[in-house]
Coordinates of C-alpha atoms in Angstrom, one line a residue:
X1 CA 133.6 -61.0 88.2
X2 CA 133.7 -59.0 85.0
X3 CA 130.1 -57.9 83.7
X4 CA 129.3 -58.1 80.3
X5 CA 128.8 -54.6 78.4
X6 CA 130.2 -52.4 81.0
X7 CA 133.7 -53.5 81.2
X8 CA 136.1 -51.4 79.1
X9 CA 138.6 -54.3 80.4
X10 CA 136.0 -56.7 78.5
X11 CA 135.8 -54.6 75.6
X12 CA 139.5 -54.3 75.0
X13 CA 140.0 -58.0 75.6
X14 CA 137.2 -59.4 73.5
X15 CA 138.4 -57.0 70.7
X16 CA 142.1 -57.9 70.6
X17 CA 141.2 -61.6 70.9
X18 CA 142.9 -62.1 74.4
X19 CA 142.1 -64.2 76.9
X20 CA 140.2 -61.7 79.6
X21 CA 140.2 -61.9 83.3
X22 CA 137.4 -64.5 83.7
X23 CA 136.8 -66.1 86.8
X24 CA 138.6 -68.4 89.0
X25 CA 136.6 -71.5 87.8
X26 CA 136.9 -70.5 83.8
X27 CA 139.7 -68.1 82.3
X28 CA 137.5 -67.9 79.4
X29 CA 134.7 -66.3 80.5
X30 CA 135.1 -63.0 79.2
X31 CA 134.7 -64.2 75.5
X32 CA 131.9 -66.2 75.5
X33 CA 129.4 -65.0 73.2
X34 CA 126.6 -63.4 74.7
X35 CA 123.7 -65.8 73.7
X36 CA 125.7 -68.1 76.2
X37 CA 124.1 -66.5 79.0
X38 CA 121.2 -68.7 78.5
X39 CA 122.6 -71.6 78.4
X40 CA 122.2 -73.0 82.1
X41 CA 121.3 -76.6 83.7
X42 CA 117.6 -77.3 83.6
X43 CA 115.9 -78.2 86.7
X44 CA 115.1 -81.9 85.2
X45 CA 118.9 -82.4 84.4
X46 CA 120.1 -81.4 87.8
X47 CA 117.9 -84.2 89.6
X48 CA 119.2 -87.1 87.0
X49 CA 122.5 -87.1 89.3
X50 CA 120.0 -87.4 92.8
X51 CA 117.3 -89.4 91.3
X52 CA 119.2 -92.6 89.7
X53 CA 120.3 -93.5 92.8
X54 CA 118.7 -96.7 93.3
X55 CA 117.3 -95.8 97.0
X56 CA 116.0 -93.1 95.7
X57 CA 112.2 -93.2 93.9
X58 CA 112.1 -90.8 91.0
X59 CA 109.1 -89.8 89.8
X60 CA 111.2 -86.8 88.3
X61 CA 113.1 -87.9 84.5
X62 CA 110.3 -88.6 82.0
X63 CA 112.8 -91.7 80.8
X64 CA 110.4 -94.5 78.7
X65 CA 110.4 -98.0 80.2
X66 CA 112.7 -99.2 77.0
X67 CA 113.0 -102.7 79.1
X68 CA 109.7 -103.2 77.6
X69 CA 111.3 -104.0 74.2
X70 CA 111.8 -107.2 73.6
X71 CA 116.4 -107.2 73.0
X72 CA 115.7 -109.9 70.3
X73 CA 113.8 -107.4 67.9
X74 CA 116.8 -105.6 68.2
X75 CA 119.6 -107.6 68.4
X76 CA 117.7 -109.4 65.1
X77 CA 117.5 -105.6 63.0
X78 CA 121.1 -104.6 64.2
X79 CA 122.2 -108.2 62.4
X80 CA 120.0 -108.1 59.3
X81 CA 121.0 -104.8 58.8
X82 CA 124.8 -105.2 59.3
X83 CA 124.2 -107.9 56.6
X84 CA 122.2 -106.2 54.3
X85 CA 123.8 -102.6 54.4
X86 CA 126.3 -102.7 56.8
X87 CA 129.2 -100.5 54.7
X88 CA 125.8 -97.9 54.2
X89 CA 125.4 -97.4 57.9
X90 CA 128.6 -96.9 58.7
X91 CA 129.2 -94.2 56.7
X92 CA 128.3 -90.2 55.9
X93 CA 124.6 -89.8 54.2
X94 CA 121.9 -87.3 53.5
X95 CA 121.9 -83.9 55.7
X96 CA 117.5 -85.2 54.7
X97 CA 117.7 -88.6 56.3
X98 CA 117.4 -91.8 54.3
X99 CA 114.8 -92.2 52.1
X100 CA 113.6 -95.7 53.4
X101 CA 113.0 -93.9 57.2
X102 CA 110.9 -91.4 55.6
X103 CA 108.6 -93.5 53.9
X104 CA 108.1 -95.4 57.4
X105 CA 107.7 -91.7 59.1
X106 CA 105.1 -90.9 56.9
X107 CA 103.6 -93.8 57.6
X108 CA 103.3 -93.1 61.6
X109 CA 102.1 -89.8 61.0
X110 CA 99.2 -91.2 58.6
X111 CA 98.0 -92.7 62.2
X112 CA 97.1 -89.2 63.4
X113 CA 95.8 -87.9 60.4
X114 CA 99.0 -86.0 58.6
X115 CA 99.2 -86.6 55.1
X116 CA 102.3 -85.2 53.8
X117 CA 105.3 -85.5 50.8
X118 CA 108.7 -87.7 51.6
X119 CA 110.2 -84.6 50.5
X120 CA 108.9 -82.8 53.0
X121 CA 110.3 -84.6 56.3
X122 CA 113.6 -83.8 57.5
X123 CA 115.4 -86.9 60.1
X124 CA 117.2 -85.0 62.8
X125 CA 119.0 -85.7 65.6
X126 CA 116.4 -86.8 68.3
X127 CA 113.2 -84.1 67.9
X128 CA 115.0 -81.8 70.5
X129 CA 117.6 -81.4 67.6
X130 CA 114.8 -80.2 65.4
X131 CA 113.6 -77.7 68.1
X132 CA 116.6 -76.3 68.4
X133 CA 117.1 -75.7 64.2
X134 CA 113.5 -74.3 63.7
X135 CA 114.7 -71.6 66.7
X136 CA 117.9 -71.0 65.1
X137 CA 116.4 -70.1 61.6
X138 CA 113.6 -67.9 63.5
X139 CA 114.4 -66.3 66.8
X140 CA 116.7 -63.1 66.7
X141 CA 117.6 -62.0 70.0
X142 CA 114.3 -60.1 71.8
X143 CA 112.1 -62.6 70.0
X144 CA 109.0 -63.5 71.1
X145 CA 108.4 -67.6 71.5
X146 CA 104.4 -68.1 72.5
X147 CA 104.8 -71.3 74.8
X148 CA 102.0 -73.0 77.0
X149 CA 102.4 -71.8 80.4
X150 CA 103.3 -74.6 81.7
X151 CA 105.9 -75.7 78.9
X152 CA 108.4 -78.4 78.1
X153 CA 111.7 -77.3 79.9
X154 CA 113.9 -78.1 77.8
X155 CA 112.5 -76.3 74.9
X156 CA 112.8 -72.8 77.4
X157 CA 116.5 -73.8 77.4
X158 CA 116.6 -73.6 73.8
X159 CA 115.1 -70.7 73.2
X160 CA 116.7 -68.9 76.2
X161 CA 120.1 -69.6 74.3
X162 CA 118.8 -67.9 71.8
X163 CA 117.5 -64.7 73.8
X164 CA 114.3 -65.4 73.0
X165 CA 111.3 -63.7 75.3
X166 CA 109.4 -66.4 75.9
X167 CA 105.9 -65.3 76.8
X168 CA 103.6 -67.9 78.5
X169 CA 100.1 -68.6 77.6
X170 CA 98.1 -70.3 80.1
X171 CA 96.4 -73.8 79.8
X172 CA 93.6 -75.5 81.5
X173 CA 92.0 -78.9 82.0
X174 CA 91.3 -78.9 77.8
X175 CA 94.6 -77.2 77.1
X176 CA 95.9 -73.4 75.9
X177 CA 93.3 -71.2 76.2
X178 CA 92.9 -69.3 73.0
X179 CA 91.2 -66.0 74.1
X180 CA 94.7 -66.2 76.5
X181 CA 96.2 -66.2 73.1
X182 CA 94.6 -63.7 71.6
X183 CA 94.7 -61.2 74.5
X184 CA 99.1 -62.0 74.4
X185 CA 99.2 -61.5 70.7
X186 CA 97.6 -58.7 71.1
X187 CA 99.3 -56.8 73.8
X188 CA 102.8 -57.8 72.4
X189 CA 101.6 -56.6 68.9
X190 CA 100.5 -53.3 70.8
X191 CA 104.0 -53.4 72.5
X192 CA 105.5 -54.0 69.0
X193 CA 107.0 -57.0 69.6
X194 CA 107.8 -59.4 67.1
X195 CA 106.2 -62.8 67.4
X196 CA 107.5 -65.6 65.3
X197 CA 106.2 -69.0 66.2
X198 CA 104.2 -70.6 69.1
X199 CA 105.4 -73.6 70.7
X200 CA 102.9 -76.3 71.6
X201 CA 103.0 -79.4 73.0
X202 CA 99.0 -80.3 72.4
X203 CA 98.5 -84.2 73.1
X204 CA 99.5 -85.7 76.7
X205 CA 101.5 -82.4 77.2
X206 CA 104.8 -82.4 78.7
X207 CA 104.4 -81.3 81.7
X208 CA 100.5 -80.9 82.6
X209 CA 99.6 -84.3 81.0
X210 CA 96.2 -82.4 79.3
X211 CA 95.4 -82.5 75.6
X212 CA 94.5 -79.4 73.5
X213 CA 90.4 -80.8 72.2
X214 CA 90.0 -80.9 68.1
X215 CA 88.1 -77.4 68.7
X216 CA 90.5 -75.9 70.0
X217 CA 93.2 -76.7 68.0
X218 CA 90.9 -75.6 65.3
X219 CA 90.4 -72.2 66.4
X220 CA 93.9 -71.7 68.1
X221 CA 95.2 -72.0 64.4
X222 CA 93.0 -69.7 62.8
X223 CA 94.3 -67.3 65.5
X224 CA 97.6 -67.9 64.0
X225 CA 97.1 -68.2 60.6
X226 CA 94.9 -64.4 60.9
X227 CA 98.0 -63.0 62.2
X228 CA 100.6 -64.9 60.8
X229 CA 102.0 -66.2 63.4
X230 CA 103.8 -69.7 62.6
X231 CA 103.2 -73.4 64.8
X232 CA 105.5 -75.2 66.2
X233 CA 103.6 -78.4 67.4
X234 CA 105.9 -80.8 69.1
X235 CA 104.4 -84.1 69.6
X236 CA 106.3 -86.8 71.4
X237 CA 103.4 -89.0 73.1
X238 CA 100.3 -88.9 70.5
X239 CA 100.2 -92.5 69.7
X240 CA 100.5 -93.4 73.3
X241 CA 97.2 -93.0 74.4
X242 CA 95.1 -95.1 76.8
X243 CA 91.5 -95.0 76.5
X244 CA 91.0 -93.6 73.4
X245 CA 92.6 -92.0 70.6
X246 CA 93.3 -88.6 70.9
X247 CA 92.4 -85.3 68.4
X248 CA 94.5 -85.7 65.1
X249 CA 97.5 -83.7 64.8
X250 CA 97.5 -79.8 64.2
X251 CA 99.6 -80.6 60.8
X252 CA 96.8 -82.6 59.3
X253 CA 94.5 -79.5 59.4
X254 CA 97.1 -77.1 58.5
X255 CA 100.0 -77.2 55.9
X256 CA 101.4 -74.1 55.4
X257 CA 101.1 -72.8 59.0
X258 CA 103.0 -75.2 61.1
X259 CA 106.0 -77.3 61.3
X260 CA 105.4 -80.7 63.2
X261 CA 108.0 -82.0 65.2
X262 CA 107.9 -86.2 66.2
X263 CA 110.2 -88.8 67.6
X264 CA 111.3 -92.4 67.9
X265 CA 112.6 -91.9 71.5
X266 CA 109.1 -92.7 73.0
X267 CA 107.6 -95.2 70.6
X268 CA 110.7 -97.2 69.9
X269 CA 114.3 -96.1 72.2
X270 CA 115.7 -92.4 73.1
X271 CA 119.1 -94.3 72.5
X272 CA 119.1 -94.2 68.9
X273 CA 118.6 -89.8 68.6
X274 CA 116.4 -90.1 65.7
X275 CA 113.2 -87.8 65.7
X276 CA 112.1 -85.3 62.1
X277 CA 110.5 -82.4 61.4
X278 CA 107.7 -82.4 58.9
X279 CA 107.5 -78.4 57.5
X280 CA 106.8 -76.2 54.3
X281 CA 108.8 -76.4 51.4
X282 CA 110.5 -73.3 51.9
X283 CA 111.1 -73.8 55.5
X284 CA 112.1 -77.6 54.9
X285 CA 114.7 -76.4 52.6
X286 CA 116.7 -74.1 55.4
X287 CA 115.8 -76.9 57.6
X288 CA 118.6 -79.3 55.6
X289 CA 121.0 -76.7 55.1
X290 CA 121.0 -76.0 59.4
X291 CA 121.0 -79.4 59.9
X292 CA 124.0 -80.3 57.8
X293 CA 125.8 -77.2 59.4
X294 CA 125.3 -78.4 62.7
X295 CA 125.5 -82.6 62.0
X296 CA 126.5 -82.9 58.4
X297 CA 124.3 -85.8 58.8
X298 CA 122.1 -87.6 60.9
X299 CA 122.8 -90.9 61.9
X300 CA 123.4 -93.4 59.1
X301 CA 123.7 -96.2 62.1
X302 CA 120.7 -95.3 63.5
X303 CA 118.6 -94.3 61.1
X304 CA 119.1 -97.7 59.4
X305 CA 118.6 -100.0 62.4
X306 CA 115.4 -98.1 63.0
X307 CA 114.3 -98.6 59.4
X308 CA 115.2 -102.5 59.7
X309 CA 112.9 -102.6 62.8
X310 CA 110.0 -101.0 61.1
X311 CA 110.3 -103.6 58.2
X312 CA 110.4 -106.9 60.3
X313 CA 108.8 -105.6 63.3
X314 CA 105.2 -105.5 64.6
X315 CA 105.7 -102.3 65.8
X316 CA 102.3 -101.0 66.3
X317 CA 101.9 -103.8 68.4
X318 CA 105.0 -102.8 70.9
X319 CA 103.3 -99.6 71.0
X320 CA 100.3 -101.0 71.9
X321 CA 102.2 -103.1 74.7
X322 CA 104.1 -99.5 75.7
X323 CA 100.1 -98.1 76.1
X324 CA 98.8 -101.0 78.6
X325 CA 102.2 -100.2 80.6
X326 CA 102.3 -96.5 80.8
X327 CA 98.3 -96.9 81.4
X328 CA 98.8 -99.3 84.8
X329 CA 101.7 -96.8 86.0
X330 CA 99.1 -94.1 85.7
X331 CA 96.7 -95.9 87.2
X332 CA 98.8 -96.4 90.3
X333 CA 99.5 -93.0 90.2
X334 CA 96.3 -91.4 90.3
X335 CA 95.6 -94.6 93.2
X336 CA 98.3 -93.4 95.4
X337 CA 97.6 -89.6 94.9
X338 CA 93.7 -90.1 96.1
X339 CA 94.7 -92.4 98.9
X340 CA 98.0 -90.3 100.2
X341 CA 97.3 -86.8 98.8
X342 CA 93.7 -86.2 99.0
X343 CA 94.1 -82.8 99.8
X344 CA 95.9 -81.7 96.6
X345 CA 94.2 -81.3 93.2
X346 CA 96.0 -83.1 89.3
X347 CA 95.4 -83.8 86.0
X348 CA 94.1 -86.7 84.7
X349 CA 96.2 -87.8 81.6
X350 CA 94.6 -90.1 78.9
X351 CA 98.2 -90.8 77.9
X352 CA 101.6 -90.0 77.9
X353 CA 103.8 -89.6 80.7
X354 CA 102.5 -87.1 83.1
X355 CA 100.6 -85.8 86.4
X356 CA 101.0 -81.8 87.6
X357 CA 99.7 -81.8 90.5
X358 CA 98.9 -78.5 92.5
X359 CA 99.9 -77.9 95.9
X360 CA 98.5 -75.7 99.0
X361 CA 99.4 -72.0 97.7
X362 CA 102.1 -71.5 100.6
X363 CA 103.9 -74.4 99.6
X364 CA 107.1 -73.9 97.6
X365 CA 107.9 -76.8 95.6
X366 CA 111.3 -76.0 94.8
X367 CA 112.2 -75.2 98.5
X368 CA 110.8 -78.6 99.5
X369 CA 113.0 -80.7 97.0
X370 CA 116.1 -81.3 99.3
X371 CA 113.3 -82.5 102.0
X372 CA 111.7 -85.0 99.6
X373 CA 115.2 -86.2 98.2
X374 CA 115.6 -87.0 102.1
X375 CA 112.3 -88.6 102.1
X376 CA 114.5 -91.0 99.4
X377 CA 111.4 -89.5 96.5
X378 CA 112.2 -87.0 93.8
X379 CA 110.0 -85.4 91.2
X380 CA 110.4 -82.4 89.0
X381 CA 109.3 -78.3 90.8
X382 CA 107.0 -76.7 89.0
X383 CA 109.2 -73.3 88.0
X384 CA 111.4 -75.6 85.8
X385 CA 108.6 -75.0 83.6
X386 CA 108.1 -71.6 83.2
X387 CA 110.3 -68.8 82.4
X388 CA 109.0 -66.1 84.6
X389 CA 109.1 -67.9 88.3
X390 CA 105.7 -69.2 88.2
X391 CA 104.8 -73.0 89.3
X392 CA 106.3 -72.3 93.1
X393 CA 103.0 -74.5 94.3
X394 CA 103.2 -77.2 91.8
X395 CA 104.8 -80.2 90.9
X396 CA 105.5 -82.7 87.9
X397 CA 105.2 -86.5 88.8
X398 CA 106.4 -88.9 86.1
X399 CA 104.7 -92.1 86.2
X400 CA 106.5 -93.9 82.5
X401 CA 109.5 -96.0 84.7
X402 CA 109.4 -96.8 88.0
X403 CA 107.1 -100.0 88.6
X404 CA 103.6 -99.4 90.0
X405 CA 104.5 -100.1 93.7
X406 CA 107.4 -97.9 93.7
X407 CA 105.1 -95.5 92.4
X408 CA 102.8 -96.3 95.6
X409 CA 105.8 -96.2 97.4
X410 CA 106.9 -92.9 96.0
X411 CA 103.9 -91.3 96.2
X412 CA 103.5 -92.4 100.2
X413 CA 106.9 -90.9 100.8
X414 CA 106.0 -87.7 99.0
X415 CA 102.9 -87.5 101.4
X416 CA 104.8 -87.7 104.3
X417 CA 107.1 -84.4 103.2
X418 CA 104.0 -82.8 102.2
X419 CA 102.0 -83.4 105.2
X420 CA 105.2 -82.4 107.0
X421 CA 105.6 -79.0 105.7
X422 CA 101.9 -78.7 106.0
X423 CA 102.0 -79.5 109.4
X424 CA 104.8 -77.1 110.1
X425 CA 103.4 -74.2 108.1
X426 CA 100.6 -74.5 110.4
X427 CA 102.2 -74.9 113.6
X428 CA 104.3 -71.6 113.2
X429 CA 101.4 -69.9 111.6
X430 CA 99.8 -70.1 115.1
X431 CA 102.2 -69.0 116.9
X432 CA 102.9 -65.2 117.9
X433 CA 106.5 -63.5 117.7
X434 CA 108.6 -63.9 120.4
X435 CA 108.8 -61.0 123.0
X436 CA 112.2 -59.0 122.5
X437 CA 113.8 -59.3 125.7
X438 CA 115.6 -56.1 126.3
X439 CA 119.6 -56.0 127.5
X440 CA 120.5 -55.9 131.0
X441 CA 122.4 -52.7 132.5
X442 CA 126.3 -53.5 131.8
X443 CA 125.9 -56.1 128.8
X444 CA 127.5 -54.8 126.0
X445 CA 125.9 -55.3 122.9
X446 CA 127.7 -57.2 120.2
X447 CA 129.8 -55.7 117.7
X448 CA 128.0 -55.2 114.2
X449 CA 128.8 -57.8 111.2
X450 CA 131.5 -55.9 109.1
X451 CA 132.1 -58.9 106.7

């Protein structure tokens, strides 16, 4: 295989345009541009193939339980809106999103606290889309991205396409730790690295299910806005909390210093790819231009059929509904865990979609996969969510779509792999090494391994 940036074979062939040698799977390999290195199958996406099998229990895909929306409240909008403004959706619109969406966004976002300008939200391709436009118009390559260690693992994709350096600030039980922060801005400032945004995920956080408290989030953007570093503060699951309402959103304190990222694909359907960004003026304004470069334009279709919902729909109620679900699958959860796995340690989510559980230290999550897909039970390896190998001893367990007692069941069947290589650790770490036996007079040894 040809390496990149030492080949004068490369060099000569990317220059003259040429096909180069490539590989025997991909002729083309030689040109790809060099970002593309980073672009690799998460973790998460490699199990989808495994995990939908129907034996199989997955408590790996954070996919929402949309069989909880009633098909009527959609089959009625998709009608009413073919009616109404059927030629509209089926056509080209604004590279800003239509007008009639924004106005309902804002109105969502009032619920935790944002108070903001129609002008100011941009309607993007699911929020993922959004993600990957704010990196765009920031992250040259040898960036450095600030993201929770652990962070959402598709967001380290993103950023690894873009040869980001993603540097991992840890969380605990209340969320990122901001004299962590300050310690990594400070030793990357000292290193003269340049930081340009942090990436959070601060309510019902994707993976660790903990939420960043209003103090915190208070003082974690003064950090930021002393050294002008910018927020990126993704938040997918606020409104679907259980017991109580969580702290308002980061945006609602904080204008000019952070660009909010939100979604339908929780609240209503990931189906319809529609999600925004809510940022600056100056920012919102390279926003549109990158999203009409990379879309022309979001959605008309979808954008539409969602606005006809919100208009005829009690949808705070079906996300009320959505809560009293996700809250009896974490309930099971957390039941199974302390009646299977006693001996391993998790968060408690107050919402969301989430448990990380931790592990005995010599266990290897990833390693034990294959055994638990076995086992007929799949969840998500810890080290899909960091860049930098760490998470060997833990383990994300999604609790938002399989029923409660497949969640028992899952959980039961997860127990019996851990327990298992538990049990095994032990066994061999009792155990002394095998005497060497030496050769007998006249038997040759073998040859040595020349392959």
């Amino acid at each position: 295989m040809t390496s990149h940036g030492t080949s004068p074979h490369h060099a000569t062939q990317r220059d003259a345009g040429l096909p180069g040698a490539g590989t025997n799977l991909d002729p083309w390999y030689d040109l790809y541009a060099d970002r593309t290195a980073g672009l690799s199958a998460s973790e998460v996406r490699a199990l989808f193939a495994v995990a939908s099998r129907p034996e199989v229990v997955s408590l790996a895909g954070g996919m929402p339980f949309v069989s909880a929306l009633p098909s009527e409240l959609i089959a009625g909008a998709f009608e009413r809106m073919m009616r109404d403004v059927g030629p509209q959706a089926l056509q080209y619109g604004s590279g800003q999103g239509v007008p009639a969406l924004r106005e309902h966004i804002l109105e969502i976002m009032a619920l935790e606290g944002i108070r903001a300008s129609v002008d100011d939200v941009v309607v993007t391709t699911g929020s993922q889309h959004a993600l990957e436009l704010v990196t765009k118009l920031f992250i040259n390559p040898g960036d450095v991205v600030l993201a929770e260690g652990p962070s959402y693992v598709t967001a380290m994709v993103v950023f690894n396409s873009f040869q980001a350096d993603i540097q991992h600030v840890p969380m605990d039980e209340h969320g990122l730790i901001p004299e962590a922060l300050r310690e990594a801005i400070t030793r990357l400032r000292a290193a003269g690295k340049p930081i340009k945004f942090l990436y959070t995920v601060p309510t019902f956080s994707n993976p660790a299910g903990v939420t960043l408290s209003w103090e915190r989030r208070l003082e974690i953007l003064e950090i930021c806005r002393s050294h002008g570093i910018l927020v990126l503060e993704d938040n997918p699951y606020g409104l679907l909390y259980f017991d109580s309402p969580p702290p308002q959103a980061m945006r609602s304190v904080e204008e000019d210093g952070v660009i909010y990222l939100g979604t339908f694909s929780k609240t209503l359907a990931p189906g319809f790819r529609v999600g925004w960004a809510l940022a600056p003026h100056a920012i919102r304004e390279k926003l549109i231009l990158a999203n009409e470069a990379a879309v022309l334009s979001p959605s008309s279709f979808s954008q539409l059929m969602i606005t006809e919902y919100l208009n005829t729909a009690d949808w705070k109620e079906q996300i009320n509904t959505f809560r009293g679900i996700y809250r009896d699958r974490r309930d099971a959860m957390l039941g199974a865990l302390a009646e299977y796995l006693p001996q391993l340690s998790w968060t408690v989510p107050n919402g969301g979609f989430y448990v990380w559980a931790t592990l005995p230290s010599h266990l290897d999550s990833k390693a034990m996969l294959p055994r638990a897909v076995k086992e007929l039970v799949a969840y998500t390896p810890g080290t899909a969510f960091y860049a930098d190998g760490n998470g060997r001893n833990n383990i994300r367990l999604s609790f938002c779509y399989p029923t409660p007692d497949f969640i028992r069941e899952g959980i039961r069947r997860l127990s019996t792999v851990i327990n298992g290589e538990i049990d095994l650790l032990n066994t061999f770490s009792q155990t002394t090494p095998l005497a060497t036996i030496p050769l007998k007079q006249g038997i040759a040894s073998p040859p040595p391994n020349t392959d």
